[in-house]
Coordinates of C-alpha atoms and ligand atoms in Angstrom, one line a residue:
Chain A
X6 CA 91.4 95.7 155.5
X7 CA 87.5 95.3 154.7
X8 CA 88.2 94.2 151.3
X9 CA 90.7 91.3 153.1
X10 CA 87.9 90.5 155.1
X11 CA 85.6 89.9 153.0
X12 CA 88.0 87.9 150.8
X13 CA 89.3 85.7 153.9
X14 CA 85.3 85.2 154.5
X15 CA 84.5 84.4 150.4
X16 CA 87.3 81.5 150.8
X17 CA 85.8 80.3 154.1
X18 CA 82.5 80.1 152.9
X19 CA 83.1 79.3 149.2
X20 CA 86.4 77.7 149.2
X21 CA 85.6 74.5 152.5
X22 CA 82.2 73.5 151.3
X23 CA 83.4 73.1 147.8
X24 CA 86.4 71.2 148.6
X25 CA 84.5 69.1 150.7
X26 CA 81.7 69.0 147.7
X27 CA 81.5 65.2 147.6
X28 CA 79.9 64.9 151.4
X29 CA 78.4 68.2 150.9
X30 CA 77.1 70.0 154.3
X31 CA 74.9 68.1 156.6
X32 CA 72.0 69.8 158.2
X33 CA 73.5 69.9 161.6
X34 CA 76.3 71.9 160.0
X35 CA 74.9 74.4 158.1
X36 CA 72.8 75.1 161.2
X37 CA 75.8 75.9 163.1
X38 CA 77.3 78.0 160.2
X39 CA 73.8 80.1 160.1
X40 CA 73.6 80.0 163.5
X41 CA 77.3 81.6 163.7
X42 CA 76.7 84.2 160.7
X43 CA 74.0 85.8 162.9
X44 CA 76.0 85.8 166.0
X45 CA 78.8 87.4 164.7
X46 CA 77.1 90.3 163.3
X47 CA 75.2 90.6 166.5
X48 CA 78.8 90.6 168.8
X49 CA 79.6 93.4 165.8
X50 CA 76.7 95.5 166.5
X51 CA 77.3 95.2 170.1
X52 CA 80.9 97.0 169.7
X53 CA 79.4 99.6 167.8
X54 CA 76.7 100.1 170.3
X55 CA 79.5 100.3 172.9
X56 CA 81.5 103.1 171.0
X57 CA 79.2 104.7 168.3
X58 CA 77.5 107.6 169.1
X59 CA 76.4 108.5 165.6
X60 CA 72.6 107.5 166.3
X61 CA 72.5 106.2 162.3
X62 CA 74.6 104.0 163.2
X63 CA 73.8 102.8 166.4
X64 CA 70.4 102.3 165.3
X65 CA 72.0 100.2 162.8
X66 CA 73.2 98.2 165.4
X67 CA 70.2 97.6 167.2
X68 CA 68.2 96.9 164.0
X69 CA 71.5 94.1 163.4
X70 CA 70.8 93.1 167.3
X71 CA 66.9 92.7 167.3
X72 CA 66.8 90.8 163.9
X73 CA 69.5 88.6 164.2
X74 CA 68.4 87.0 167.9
X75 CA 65.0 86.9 166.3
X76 CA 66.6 84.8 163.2
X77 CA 68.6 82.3 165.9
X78 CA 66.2 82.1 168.3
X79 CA 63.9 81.0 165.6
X80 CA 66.8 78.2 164.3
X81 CA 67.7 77.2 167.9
X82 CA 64.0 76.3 168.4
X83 CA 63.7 74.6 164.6
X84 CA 67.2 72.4 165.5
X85 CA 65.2 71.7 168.9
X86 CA 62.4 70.5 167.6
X87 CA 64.3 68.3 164.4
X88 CA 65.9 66.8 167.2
X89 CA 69.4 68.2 165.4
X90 CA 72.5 69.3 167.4
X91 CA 74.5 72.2 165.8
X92 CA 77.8 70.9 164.6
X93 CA 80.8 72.8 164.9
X94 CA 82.7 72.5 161.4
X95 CA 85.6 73.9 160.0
X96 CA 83.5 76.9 157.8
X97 CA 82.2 77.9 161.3
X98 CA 85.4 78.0 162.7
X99 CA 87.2 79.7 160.2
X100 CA 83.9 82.2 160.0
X101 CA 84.6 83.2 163.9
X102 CA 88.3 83.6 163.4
X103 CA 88.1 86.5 161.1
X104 CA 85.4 88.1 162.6
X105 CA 87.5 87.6 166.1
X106 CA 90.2 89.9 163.8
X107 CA 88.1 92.0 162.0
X108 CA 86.6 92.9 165.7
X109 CA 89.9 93.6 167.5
X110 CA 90.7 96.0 164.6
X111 CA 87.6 97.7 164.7
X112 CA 87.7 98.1 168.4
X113 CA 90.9 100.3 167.6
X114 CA 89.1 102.9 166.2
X115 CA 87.3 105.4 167.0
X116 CA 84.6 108.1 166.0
X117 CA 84.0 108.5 162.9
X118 CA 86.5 106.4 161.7
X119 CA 85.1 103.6 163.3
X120 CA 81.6 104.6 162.3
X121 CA 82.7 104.2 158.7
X122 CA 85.2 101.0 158.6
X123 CA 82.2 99.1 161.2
X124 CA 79.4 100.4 158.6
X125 CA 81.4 99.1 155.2
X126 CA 82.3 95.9 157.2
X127 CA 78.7 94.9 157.5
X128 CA 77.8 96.0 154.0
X129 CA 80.7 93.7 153.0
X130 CA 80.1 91.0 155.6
X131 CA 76.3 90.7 154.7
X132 CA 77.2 90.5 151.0
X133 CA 79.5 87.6 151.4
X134 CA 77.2 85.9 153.9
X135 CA 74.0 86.1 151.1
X136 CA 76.4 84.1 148.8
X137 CA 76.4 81.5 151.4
X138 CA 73.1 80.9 151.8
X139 CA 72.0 81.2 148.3
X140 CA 75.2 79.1 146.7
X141 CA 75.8 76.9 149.3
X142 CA 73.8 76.6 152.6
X143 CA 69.8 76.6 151.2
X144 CA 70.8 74.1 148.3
X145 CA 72.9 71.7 150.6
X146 CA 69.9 72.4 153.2
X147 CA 67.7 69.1 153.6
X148 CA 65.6 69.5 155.9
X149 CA 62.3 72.0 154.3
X150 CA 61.6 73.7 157.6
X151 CA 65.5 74.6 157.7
X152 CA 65.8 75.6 154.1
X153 CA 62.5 77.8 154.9
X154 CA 64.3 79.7 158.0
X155 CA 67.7 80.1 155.1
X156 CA 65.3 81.7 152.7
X157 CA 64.3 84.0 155.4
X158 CA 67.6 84.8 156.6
X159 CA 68.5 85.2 152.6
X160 CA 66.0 87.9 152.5
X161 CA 66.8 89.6 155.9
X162 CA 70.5 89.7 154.9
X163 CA 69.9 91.7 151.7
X164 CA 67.6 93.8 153.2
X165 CA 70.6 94.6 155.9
X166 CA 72.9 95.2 153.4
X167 CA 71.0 97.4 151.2
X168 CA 69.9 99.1 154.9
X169 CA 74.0 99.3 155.6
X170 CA 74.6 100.8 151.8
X171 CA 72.4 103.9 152.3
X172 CA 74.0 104.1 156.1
X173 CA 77.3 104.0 154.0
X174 CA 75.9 106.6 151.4
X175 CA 74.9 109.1 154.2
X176 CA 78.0 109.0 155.9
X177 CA 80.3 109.7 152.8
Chain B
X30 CA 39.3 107.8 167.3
X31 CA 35.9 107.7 168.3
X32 CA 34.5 108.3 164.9
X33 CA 36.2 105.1 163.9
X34 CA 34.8 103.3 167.2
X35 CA 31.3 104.5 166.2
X36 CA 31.4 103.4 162.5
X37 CA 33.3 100.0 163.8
X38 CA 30.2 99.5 166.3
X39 CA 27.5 100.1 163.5
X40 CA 29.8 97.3 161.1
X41 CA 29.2 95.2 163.9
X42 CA 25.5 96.1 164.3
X43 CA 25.1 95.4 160.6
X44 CA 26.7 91.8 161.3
X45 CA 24.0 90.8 163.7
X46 CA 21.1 92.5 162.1
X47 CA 21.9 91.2 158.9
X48 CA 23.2 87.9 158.9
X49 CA 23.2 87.5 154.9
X50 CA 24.8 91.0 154.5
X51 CA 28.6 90.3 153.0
X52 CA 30.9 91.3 155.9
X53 CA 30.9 95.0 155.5
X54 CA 34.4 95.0 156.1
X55 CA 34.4 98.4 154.0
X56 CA 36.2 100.8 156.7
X57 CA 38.6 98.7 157.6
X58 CA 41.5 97.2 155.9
X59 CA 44.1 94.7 157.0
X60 CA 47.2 94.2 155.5
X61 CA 49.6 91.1 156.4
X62 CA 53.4 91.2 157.2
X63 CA 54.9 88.0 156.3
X64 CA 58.3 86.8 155.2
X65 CA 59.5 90.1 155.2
X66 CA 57.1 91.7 153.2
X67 CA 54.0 93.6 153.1
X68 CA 51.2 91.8 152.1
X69 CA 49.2 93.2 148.6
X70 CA 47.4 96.5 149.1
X71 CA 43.6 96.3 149.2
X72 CA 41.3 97.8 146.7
X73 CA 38.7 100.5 147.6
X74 CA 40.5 102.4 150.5
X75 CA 38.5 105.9 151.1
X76 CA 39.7 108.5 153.3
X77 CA 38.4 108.3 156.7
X78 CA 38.9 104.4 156.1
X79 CA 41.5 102.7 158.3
X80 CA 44.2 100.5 157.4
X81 CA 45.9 98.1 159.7
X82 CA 49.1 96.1 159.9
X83 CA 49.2 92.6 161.3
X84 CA 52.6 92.0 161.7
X85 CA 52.5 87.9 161.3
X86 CA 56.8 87.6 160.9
X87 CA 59.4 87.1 163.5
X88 CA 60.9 90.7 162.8
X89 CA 60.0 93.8 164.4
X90 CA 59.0 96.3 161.0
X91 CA 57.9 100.1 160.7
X92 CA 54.9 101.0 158.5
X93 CA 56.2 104.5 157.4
X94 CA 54.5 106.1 155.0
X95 CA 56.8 108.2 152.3
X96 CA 55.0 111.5 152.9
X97 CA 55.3 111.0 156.5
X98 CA 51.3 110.6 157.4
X99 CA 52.2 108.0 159.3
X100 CA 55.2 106.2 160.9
X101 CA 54.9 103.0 163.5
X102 CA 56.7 100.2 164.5
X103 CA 55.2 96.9 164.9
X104 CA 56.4 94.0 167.0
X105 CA 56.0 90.6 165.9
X106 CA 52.2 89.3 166.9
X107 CA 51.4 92.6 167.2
X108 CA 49.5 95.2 165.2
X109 CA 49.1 99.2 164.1
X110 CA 46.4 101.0 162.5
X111 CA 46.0 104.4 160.6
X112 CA 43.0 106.3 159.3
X113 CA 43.6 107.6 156.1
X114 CA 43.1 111.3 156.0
X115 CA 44.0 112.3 152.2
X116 CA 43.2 110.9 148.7
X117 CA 45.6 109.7 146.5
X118 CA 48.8 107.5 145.9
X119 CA 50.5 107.0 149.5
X120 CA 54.1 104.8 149.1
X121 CA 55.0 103.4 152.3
X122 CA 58.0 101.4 153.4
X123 CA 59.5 99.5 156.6
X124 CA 62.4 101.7 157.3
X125 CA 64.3 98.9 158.7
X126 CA 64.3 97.0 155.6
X127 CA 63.9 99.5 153.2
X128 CA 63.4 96.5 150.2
X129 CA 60.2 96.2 152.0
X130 CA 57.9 98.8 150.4
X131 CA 53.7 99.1 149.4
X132 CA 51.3 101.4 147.9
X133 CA 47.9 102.8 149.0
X134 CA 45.2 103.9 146.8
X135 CA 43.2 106.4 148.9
X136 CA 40.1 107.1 147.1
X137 CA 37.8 110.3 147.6
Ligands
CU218 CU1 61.0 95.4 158.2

């Protein structure tokens, strides 16, 4: 299931911007797509906070909460101030659609289960989303202020997922 | 705590009495937090010295220190200081993003 995930998310992210490598993103888009990423992993975090109660995890959670609003508060402001409206594109959309699925499965779980498949989601989820931003978003980024705030998020999604991979390790 | 207050107090004596003095910025060190990560550690740390965090990124971090002498969090804008009661190597790390990591060197 994770591994689909990720996959389905891989060809989002790697598969539309490259087929579409001749008008390659616009800034407008890739802040939407960012914008997205972060929001997705902070409706994620908000599941597990509403059925964990492994406090690893759910400290997880609010870590993924805290950081992320900070992250798209931070762009929302930026895209203010460039005088740039978020554009909805078709990486965005297909980006929400699988985490819409990947959500409705986790919320079937429970317990540990749960605990486990939400945990190796975001390992897997942050993992695909670094590739984004360091193959395809911050190069394709024109603006320096935007590609700034990408580099940042860069680093804040490795640092999740190497946070996520010990949360994995500890649970095993 | 008031030891610190009352060394702090004659630093700032020294400042006024003697304006061509370098700073003596000696018992207290500041360490930046930017683009999460810790800025470099500062040379000539002594125990009874304190060392404080000025948390310049968006992020909220933790400044927690390996052999648990010292564990905080620290908002954005804000910051956190510890005095250094032990000589030696002390490897610290934010626990929220563990990539994140420094080193003190508490001299005697
Ligand atoms: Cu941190």
């Amino acid at each position: 299931m994770i591994r689909r995930f990720a996959a389905v998310l891989a060809l989002a992210l790697a598969v539309a911007p490259a087929a579409a490598k001749e008008e390659k993103l616009n800034d407008a888009q890739i802040a939407h797509i960012a914008y997205t990423a972060g929001q997705i992993d902070i409706q994620a975090a908000n599941l597990a906070l509403a059925k964990s109660h492994d406090n690893m995890v759910r400290g997880f959670a609010q870590e993924m909460v805290r950081d992320h609003t900070a992250v798209n508060d931070k762009a929302l402001a930026l895209v203010k101030k460039l005088g740039v409206t978020p554009e909805a594109n078709p990486v965005s959309a297909s980006l929400t659609e699988a985490a819409d699925k990947k959500r409705s499965q986790l919320n079937h779980l429970d317990g540990a289960a749960f605990d486990r498949a939400y945990v190796e989601n975001e390992v897997a989820y942050h993992k695909t989303v670094n590739g984004a931003l360091s193959k395809t978003l911050i190069p394709d980024a024109s603006d320096p202020e935007l590609k700034q705030l990408l580099e940042t998020g860069l680093k804040l999604f490795e640092q999740h997922q190497e946070h996520a991979e010990h949360v994995a390790a500890m649970m095993h | 705590m008031t030891s610190i207050s009352a060394r702090a107090g004659f630093c700032l004596l020294a400042i006024f009495t003697s304006a061509a003095a370098p700073a003596p910025t000696a018992h207290r060190f500041r360490i930046v937090i930017q683009d999460l990560a810790f800025g470099a550690a500062p040379a000539g740390i002594r125990v009874g010295d304190t060392v404080e965090w000025d948390n310049q990124d968006i992020l909220v971090h933790s400044v927690t220190a390996q052999d648990q002498s010292f564990d905080a969090d620290v908002k954005p804008g804000a910051k956190v200081s510890f005095t250094m009661h032990r000589a030696g190597v002390i490897r610290y790390l934010c626990k929220y993003h563990p990539g994140m990591q420094g080193i003190l060197n508490v001299g005697e």
